[in-house]
XYZ file of C-alpha atoms in Angstrom:
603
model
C -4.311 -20.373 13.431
C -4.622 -18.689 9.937
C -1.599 -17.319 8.262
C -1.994 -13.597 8.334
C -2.952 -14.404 12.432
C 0.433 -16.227 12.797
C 2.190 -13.698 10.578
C 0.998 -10.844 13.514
C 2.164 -13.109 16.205
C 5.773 -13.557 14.165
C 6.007 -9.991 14.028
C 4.958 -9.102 17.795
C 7.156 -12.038 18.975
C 10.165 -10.113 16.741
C 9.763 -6.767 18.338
C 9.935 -8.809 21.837
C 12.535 -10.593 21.049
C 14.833 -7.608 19.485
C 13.919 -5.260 22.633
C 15.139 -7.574 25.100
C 2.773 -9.128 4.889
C -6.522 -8.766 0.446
C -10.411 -7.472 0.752
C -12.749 -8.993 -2.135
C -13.613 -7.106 -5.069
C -17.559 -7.204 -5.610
C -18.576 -7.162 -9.017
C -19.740 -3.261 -9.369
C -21.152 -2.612 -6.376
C -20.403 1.085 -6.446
C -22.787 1.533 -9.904
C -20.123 2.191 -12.103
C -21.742 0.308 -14.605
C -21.305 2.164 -17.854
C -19.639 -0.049 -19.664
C -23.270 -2.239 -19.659
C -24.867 1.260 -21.303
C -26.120 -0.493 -24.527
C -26.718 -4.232 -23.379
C -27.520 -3.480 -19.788
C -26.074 -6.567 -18.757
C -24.461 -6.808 -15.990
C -20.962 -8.459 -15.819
C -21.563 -11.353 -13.618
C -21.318 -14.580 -15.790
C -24.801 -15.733 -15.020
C -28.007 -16.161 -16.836
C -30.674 -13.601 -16.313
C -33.674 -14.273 -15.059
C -36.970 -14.703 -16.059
C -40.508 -13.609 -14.873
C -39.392 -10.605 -13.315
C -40.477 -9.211 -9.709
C -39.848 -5.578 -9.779
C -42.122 -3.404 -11.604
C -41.445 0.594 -12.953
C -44.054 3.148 -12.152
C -44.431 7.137 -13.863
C -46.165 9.679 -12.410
C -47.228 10.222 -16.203
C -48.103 8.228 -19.148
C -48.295 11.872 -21.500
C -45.498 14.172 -21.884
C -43.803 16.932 -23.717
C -40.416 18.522 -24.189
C -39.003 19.381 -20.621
C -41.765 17.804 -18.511
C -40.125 16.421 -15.215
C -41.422 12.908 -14.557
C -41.170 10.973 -11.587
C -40.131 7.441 -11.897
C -40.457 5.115 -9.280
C -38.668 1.226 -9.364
C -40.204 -1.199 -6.853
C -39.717 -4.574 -5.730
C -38.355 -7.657 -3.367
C -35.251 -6.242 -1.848
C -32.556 -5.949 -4.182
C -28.760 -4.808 -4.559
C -28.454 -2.759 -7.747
C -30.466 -1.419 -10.854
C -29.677 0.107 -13.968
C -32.450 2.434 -15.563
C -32.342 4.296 -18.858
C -35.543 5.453 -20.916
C -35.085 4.512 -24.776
C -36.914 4.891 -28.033
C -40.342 2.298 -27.270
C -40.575 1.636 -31.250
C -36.367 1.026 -30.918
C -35.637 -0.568 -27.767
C -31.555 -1.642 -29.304
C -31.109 2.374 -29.468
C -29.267 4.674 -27.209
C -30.487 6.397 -24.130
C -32.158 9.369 -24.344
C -33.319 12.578 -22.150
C -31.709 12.415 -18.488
C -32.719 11.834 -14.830
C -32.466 13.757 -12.178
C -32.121 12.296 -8.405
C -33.592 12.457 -5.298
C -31.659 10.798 -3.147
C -28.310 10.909 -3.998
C -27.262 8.591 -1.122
C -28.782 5.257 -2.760
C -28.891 6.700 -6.902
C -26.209 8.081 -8.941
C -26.497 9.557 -12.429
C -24.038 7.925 -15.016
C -23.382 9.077 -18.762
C -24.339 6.803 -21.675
C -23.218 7.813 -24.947
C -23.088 11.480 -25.864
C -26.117 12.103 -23.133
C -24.801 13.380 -19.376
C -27.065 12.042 -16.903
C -28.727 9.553 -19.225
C -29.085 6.337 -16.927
C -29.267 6.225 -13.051
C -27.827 3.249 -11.306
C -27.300 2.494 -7.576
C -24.139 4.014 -5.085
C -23.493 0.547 -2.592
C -24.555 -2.579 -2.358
C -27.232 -1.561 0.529
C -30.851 -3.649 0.288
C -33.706 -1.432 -0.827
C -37.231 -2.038 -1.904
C -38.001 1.265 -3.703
C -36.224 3.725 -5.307
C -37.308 7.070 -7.323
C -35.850 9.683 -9.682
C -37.243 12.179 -12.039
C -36.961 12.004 -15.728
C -36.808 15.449 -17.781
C -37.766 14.119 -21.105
C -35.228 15.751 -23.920
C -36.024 18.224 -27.423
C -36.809 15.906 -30.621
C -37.900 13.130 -28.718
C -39.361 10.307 -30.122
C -43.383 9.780 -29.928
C -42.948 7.083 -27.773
C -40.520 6.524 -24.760
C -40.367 3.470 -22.303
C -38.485 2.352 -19.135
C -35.926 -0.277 -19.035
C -34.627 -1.635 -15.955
C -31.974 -3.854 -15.049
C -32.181 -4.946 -11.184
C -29.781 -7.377 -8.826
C -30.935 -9.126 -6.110
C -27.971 -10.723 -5.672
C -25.016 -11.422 -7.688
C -26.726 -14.879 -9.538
C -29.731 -13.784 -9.554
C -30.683 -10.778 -11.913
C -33.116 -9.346 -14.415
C -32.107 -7.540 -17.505
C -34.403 -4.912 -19.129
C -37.402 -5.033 -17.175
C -40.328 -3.201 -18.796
C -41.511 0.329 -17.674
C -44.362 1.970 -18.590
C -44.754 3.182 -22.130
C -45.322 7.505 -22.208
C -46.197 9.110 -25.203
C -46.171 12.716 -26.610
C -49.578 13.660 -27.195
C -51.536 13.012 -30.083
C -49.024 10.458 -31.026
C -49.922 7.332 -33.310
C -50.018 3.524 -31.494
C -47.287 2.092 -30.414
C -45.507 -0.832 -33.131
C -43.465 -2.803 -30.824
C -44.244 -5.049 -28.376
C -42.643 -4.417 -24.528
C -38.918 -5.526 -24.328
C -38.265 -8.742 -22.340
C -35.305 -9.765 -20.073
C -32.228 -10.695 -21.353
C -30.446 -14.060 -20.743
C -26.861 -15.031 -21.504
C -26.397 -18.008 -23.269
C -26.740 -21.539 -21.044
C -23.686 -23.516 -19.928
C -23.422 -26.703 -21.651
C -22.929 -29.605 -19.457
C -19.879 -31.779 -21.092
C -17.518 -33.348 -18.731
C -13.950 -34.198 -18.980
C -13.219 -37.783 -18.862
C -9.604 -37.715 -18.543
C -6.915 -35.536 -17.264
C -4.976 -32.722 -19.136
C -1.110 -33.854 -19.866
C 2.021 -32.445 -21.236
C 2.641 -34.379 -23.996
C 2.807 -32.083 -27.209
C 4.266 -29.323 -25.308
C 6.785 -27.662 -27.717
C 6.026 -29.414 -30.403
C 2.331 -29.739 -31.252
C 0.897 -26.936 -28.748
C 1.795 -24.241 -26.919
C 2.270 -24.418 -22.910
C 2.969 -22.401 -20.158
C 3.500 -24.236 -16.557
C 4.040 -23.435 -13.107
C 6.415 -24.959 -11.694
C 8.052 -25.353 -15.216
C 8.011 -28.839 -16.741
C 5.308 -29.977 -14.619
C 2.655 -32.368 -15.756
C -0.942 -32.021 -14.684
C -1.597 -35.530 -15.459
C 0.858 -36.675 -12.241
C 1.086 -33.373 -10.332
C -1.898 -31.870 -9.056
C -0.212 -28.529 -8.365
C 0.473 -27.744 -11.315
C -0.744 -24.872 -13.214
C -1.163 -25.619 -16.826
C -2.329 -24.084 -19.803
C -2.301 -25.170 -23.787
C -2.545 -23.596 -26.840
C -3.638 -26.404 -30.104
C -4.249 -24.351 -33.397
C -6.817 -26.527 -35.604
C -7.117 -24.442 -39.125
C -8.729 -20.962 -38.190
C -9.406 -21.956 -34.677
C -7.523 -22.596 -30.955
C -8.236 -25.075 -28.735
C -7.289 -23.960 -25.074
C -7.102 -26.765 -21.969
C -6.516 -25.066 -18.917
C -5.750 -26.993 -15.535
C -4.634 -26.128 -11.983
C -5.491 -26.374 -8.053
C -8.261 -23.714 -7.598
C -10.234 -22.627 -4.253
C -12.580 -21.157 -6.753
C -11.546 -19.905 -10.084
C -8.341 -20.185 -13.239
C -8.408 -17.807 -15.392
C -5.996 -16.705 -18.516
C -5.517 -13.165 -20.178
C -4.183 -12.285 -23.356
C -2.570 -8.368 -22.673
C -0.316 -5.981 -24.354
C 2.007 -4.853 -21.303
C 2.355 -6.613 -18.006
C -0.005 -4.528 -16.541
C -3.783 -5.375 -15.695
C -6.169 -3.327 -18.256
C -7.351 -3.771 -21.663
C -7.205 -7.341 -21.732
C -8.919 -10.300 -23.018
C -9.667 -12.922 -20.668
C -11.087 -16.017 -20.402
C -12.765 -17.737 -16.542
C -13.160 -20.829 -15.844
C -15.420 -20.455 -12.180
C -16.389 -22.800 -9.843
C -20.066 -22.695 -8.549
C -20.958 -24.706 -6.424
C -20.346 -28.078 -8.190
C -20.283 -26.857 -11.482
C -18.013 -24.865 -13.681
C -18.768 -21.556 -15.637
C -16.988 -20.513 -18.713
C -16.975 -17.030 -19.734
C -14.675 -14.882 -21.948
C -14.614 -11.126 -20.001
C -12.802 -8.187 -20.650
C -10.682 -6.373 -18.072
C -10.510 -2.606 -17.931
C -8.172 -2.417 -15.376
C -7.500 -3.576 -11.799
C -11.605 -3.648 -11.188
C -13.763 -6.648 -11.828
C -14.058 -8.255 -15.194
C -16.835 -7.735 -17.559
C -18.005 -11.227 -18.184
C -19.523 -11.513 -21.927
C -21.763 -14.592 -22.644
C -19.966 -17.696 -23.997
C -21.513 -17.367 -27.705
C -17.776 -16.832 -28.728
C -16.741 -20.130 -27.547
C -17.414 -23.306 -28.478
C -16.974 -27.411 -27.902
C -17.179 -26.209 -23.816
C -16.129 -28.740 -21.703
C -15.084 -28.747 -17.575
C -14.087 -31.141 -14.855
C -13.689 -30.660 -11.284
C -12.200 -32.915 -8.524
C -10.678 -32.527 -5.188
C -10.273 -28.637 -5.881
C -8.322 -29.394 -9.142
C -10.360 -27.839 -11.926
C -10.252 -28.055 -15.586
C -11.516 -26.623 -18.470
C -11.486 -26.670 -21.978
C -12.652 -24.329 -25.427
C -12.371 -23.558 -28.447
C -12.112 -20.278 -29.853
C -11.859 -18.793 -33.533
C -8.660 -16.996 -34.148
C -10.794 -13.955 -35.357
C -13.821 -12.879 -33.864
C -15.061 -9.125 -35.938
C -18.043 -9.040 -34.247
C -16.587 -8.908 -30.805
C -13.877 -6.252 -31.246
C -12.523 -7.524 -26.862
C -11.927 -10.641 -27.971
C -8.066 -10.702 -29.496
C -7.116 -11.774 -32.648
C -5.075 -14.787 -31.507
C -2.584 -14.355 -34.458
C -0.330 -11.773 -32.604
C 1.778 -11.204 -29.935
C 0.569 -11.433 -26.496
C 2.091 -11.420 -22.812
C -0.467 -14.064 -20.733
C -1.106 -14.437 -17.749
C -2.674 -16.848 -16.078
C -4.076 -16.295 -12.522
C -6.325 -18.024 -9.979
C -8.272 -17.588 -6.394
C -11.173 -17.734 -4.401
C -15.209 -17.257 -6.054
C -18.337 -16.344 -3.864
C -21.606 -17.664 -5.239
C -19.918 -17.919 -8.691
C -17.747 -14.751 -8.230
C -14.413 -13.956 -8.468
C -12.840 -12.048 -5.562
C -9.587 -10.778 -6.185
C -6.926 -12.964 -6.322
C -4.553 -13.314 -3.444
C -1.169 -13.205 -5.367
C 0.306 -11.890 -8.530
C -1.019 -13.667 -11.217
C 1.880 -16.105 -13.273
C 3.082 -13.559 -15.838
C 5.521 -14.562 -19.136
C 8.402 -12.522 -19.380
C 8.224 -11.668 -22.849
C 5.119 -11.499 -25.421
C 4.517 -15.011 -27.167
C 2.045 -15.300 -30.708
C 0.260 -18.886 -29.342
C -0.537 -19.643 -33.252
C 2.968 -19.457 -33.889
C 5.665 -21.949 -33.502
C 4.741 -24.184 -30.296
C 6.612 -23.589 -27.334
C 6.966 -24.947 -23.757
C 7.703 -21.533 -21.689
C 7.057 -20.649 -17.893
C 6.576 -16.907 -16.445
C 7.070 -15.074 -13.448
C 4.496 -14.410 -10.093
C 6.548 -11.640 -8.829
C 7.962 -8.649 -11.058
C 11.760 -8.005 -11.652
C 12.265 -4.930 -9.873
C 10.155 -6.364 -6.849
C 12.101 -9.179 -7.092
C 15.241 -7.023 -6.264
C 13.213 -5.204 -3.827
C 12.655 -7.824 -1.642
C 16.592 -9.305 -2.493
C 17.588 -6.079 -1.586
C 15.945 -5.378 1.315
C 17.093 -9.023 3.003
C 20.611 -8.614 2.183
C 20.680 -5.112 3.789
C 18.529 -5.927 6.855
C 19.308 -9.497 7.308
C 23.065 -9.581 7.053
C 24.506 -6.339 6.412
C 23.074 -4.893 9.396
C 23.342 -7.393 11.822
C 26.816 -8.767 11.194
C 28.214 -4.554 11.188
C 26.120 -4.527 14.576
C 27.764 -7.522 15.984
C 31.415 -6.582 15.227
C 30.357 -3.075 16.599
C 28.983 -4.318 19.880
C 31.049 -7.040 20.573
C 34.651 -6.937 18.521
C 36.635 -3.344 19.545
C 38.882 -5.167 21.702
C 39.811 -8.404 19.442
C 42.316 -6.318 17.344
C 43.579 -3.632 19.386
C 46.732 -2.618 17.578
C 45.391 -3.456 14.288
C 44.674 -0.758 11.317
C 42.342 -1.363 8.625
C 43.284 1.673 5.989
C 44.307 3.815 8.999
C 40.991 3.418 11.073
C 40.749 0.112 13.892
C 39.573 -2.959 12.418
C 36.109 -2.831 14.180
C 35.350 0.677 13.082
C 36.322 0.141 8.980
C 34.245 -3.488 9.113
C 30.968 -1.502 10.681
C 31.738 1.417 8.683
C 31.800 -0.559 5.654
C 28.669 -2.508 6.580
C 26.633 -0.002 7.666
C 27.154 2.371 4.310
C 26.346 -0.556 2.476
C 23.109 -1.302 4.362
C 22.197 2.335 3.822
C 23.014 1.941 -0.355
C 21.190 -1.185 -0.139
C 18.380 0.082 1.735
C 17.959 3.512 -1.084
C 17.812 1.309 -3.824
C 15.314 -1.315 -2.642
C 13.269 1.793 -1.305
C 13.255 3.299 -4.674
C 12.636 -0.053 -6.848
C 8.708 -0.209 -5.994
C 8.071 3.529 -6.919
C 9.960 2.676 -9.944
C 7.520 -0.746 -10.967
C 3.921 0.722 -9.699
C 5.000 4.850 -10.509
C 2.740 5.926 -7.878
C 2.398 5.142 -3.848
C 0.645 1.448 -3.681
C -2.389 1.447 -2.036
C -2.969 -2.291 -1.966
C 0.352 -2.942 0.209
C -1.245 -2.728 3.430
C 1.073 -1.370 6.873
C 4.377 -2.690 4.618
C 4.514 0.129 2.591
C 4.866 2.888 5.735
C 6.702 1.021 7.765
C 9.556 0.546 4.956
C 9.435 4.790 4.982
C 10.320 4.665 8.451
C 13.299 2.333 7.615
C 14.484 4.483 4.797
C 14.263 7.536 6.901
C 15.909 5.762 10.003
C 18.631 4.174 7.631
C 19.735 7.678 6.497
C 19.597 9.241 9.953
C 22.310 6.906 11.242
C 25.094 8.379 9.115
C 24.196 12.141 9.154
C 24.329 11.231 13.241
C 27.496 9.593 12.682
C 29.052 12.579 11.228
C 28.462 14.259 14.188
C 30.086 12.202 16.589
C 31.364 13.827 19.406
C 34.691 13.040 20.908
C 35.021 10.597 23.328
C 34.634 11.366 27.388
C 32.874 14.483 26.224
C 29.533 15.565 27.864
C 27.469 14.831 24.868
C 28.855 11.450 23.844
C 26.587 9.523 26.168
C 23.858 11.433 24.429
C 25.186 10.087 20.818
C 25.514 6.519 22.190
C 21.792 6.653 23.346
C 20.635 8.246 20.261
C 22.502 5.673 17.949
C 21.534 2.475 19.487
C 18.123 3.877 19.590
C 17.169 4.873 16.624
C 19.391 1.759 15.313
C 17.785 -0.875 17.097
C 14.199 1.046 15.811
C 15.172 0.608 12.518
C 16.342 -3.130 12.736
C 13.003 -3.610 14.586
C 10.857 -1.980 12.459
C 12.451 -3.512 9.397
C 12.179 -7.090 9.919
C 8.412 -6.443 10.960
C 8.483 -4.692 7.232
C 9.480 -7.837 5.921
C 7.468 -10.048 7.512
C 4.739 -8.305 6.191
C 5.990 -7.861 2.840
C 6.789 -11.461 2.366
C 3.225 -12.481 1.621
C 1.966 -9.336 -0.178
C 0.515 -10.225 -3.943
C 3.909 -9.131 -5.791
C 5.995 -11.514 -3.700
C 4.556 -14.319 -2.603
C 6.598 -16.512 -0.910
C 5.574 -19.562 0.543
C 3.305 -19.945 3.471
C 3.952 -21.024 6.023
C 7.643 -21.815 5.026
C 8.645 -17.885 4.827
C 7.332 -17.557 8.533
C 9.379 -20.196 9.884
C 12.430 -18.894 8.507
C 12.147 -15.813 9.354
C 11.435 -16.741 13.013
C 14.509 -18.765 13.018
C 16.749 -15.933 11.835
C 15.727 -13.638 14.052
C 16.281 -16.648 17.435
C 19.438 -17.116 15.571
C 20.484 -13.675 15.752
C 19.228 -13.029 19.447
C 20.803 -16.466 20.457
C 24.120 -15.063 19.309
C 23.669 -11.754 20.972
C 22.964 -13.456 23.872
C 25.746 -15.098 23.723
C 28.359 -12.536 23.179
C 26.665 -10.634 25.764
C 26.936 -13.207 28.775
C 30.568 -14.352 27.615
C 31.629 -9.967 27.437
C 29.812 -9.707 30.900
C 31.606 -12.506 32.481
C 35.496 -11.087 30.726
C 34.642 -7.792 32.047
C 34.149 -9.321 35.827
C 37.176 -11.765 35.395
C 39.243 -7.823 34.442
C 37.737 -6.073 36.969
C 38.882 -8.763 39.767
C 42.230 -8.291 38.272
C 42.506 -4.881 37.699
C 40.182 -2.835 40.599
C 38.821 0.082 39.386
C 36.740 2.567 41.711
C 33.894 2.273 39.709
C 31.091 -1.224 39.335
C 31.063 -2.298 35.858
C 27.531 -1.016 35.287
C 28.750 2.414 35.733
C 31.635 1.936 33.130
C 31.814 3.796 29.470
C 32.480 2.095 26.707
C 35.561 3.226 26.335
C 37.160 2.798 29.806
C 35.505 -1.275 29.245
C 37.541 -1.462 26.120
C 40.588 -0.648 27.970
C 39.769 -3.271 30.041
C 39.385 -5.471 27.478
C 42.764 -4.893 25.409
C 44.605 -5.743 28.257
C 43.536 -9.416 28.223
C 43.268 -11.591 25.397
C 41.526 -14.425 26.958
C 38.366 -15.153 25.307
C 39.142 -13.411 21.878
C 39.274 -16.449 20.272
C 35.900 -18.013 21.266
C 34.377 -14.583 19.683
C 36.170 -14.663 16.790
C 34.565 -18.271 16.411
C 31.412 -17.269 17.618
C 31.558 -14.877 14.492
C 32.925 -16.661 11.602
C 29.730 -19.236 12.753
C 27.312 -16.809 12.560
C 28.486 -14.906 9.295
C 28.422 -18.424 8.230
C 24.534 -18.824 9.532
C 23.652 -15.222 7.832
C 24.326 -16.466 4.730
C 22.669 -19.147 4.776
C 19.236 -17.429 5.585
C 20.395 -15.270 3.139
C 20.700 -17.685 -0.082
C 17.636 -19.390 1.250
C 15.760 -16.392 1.077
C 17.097 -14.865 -2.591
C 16.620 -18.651 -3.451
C 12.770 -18.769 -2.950
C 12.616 -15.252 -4.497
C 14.858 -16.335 -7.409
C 11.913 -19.121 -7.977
C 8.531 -17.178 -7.939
């Protein structure tokens, strides 16, 4: 059984129990390829290829200012294209005049430069053979325009700048430049590692960051390791770890995704790809060719990859790639890859807490998977719903009778103790709610059911102590009503908020280990209903062994609470056993408790 499968079953078995937490990202397939206006590259990592199969037809080969041209790309099935119509005597020049569509279902009109509407690239990922768009040729145009076309058939295989058909103004002189040709990144070279990565060095003659800290790659595969050497004006970068299909590093400004330089290291089948890329934001990267990059070297074993590069400290012609002189928060992330792409990774990528200048003097640092304020989110939410909660419920339930006579601050025992509990499960509760909004700044939309359900919680949490308020007296009409109402919408709460955690426990922010987090969290909650179950058939069998000595008109069934807690003061037998029974399971509480802010005190 997979984990999100057994993670369901947890949370069904939970709500039982009680009665009685990552889609792929393709690479651009809605067209939003603007970013590729000038090289018309796409950003896959891969070398283009040659001899291309798709051809570009016009309804014209003369034109003039305004004419309306129909252009007509045709081919083997394919996924995507990018067309523009450029300068034929200056191919490297901007786009010019713009397109007009057809079909807007399968084309889209993008901007490129200063011109609206100046390429036309696809809207999904949906095979097609042929597609067509007209062309409205601009004012000042040059004498001579051609087609470019980039086309995907897939996500390896591409062609970059396919030749169209050349149209010319009338009258116009010969054409001086030959067709353009397909573009192909730069080939991977082949160099293996012979030997593994290790930590020697580390704070002293290069700078690391590990996960877990002060691991060593060279005895533990699981760790995640990457180096920093500076040699003169250049940086040589080993990067190691466990990978289902890609590691990857980023050098960024904040501790957010966007506007970063990154670096992928991609398995493909048995080979691995090195690419610098630049990220934009939480989309796909834009892989660049490795040209930047030299002495490229890889080795892959038993799903522990590693790579290795160097890099000069300062590249001007590539104004994405950092200067590697400053001060940088990294992160270093890894997950699955699909024909040589990266989907998006299944948990928060390792993070340092504070920005580091790798150059600099070396260091030996570690980083966080899971932010601060999520951290206390999740620390929050446990403490509140985990102990808080279910100890105040307990004494509640199961503990009016134990000190009759006793006061707490003027109020019974029982009632201060749940009092107490509950108000702090409720202050608890608004915090945690309030830490996420706080971290993202908007409503997540990546958090799956977790996110609602916790609304439901919050709202449920804060109904319990306006209803409260308006208790009504006892042996009133409507008290039966409150009773009902309380335990209802309590128990909903409870229910609905450990199936909030279960789910939240393996969202990409906080991680925590799978399949250990499921286990625990099933054994809490048997614990808990074990001990309900308990105090339930030991209060059953006191209230019979009363009854027999003290006959009352009534069958226990039909008894209110509070006529049952007369009962009860009047014998003391079995008061003891509870008050056991309790200080063992506060004592159990607390231990899933520090187990729980002890994993989350570790990501």
């Amino acid at each position: 059984m997979g984990p999100q499968k057994m993670h369901l079953s947890a949370v069904a078995s939970v709500i039982c129990l009680l009665t009685c937490s990552l889609a792929p990202v393709h690479g651009y397939a809605d067209g939003k390829v603007t970013h590729a206006c000038s090289s018309m590259i796409p950003g896959h990592g891969h070398s283009a290829q040659d001899s291309p199969q798709h051809s570009i037809a016009a309804d014209k080969t003369v034109f003039k200012e305004g004419d309306r041209i129909k252009v007509t790309l045709s081919g083997p099935r394919f996924d995507g294209f990018f067309m523009q119509a450029r300068d034929a005597n200056n191919l490297a020049g901007s786009a010019l005049g713009s397109f007009e569509l057809i079909d807007a279902e399968v084309s889209q009109l993008l901007l490129c430069g200063d011109v609206q509407n100046s390429a036309v690239s696809h809207t999904s990922k949906r095979k097609k053979t042929e597609v067509s768009f007209y062309w409205i040729a601009p004012a000042n145009s040059p004498q001579h325009v051609q087609f470019l076309a980039t086309v995907v058939e897939k996500y390896k295989i591409y062609w970059v700048k396919i030749p169209g058909p050349v149209l010319s103004q009338a009258n116009a002189p010969p054409i001086t430049t030959k067709a353009a040709v397909s573009f192909a990144l730069s080939a991977q070279p082949v160099i293996s590692i012979t030997h593994h990565f290790d930590a020697s060095g580390c704070g002293s003659s290069k700078f690391c960051i590990r996960n877990p800290s002060s691991c060593n790659p060279e005895q533990n595969p699981k760790c995640f390791f990457l180096s920093f050497k500076r040699e003169g004006q250049s940086v040589l970068v080993e990067m190691s770890g466990p990978a289902q299909g890609y590691l990857s590093f980023a050098l960024s400004h904040d501790q957010w995704m966007g506007d970063d330089d990154a670096y992928l290291c991609v398995i493909d089948d048995q080979s691995v790809e090195i690419n610098p890329a630049y990220m934009r934001g939480r989309t796909h990267p834009e892989v660049a060719p490795p040209d930047v990059l030299q002495d490229l070297a890889w080795k892959l074993e038993d799903g522990f990859v590693q790579c290795s590069f160097r890099r000069n400290i300062s590249i001007p012609s590539s104004p994405e790639r950092f200067r590697l002189d400053a001060e940088y928060f990294i992160f270093l992330a890894d997950g699955e890859a699909e024909d040589g792409r990266i989907l998006r990774h299944r948990r928060q990528p390792l993070i340092t807490n504070k920005m580091y200048d790798i150059t600099g003097s070396p260091e030996d640092v570690g980083g966080s998977r899971s932010p601060t304020l999520i951290k206390f989110h999740g620390a929050f939410m446990i403490m509140a719903w985990m102990t808080t909660v279910s100890i105040g419920v307990i004494v509640a339930r199961f503990f009016k009778p134990v000190w009759p006579g006793s006061l707490l601050c003027g109020e019974k025992i029982w009632f201060q103790v749940h009092r107490t509990l509950m108000i702090t499960t409720v202050v608890l509760t608004s915090v945690a709610f309030a830490l996420p909004f706080v971290y993202r700044g908007h409503w997540s939309k990546r958090a799956g059911y977790h996110p609602y359900l916790g609304c439901i919680v919050m709202a449920l949490a804060i109904l319990q102590p306006v209803l409260a308020v308006f208790r009504p007296p006892p042996r009133t009409a409507r008290r039966a009503l409150f009773n009902w109402t309380h335990w209802g919408s309590g128990t909903a709460a409870r229910i609905i908020a450990v199936a909030a955690m279960f789910l939240g426990m393996d969202l990409p922010a906080l991680d925590l280990p799978d399949p250990w987090d499921t286990y625990v969290m099933v054994g809490f909650v048997l614990w808990h209903v074990s001990i309900d179950i308990l105090l339930e058939v030991h209060g059953y069998y006191q209230l019979r062994k009363a009854l027999s000595q003290h006959p009352w008109s009534a069958p226990a069934e039909k008894l209110d609470e509070d006529t049952v807690g007369i009962l009860n003061n009047n014998i003391d037998e079995g008061h003891t056993f509870k008050k056991i029974v309790l200080t063992i399971y506060i004592c159990g509480n607390f231990a899933f408790l520090v187990t729980f802010l002890a994993a989350i005190n570790q990501l």
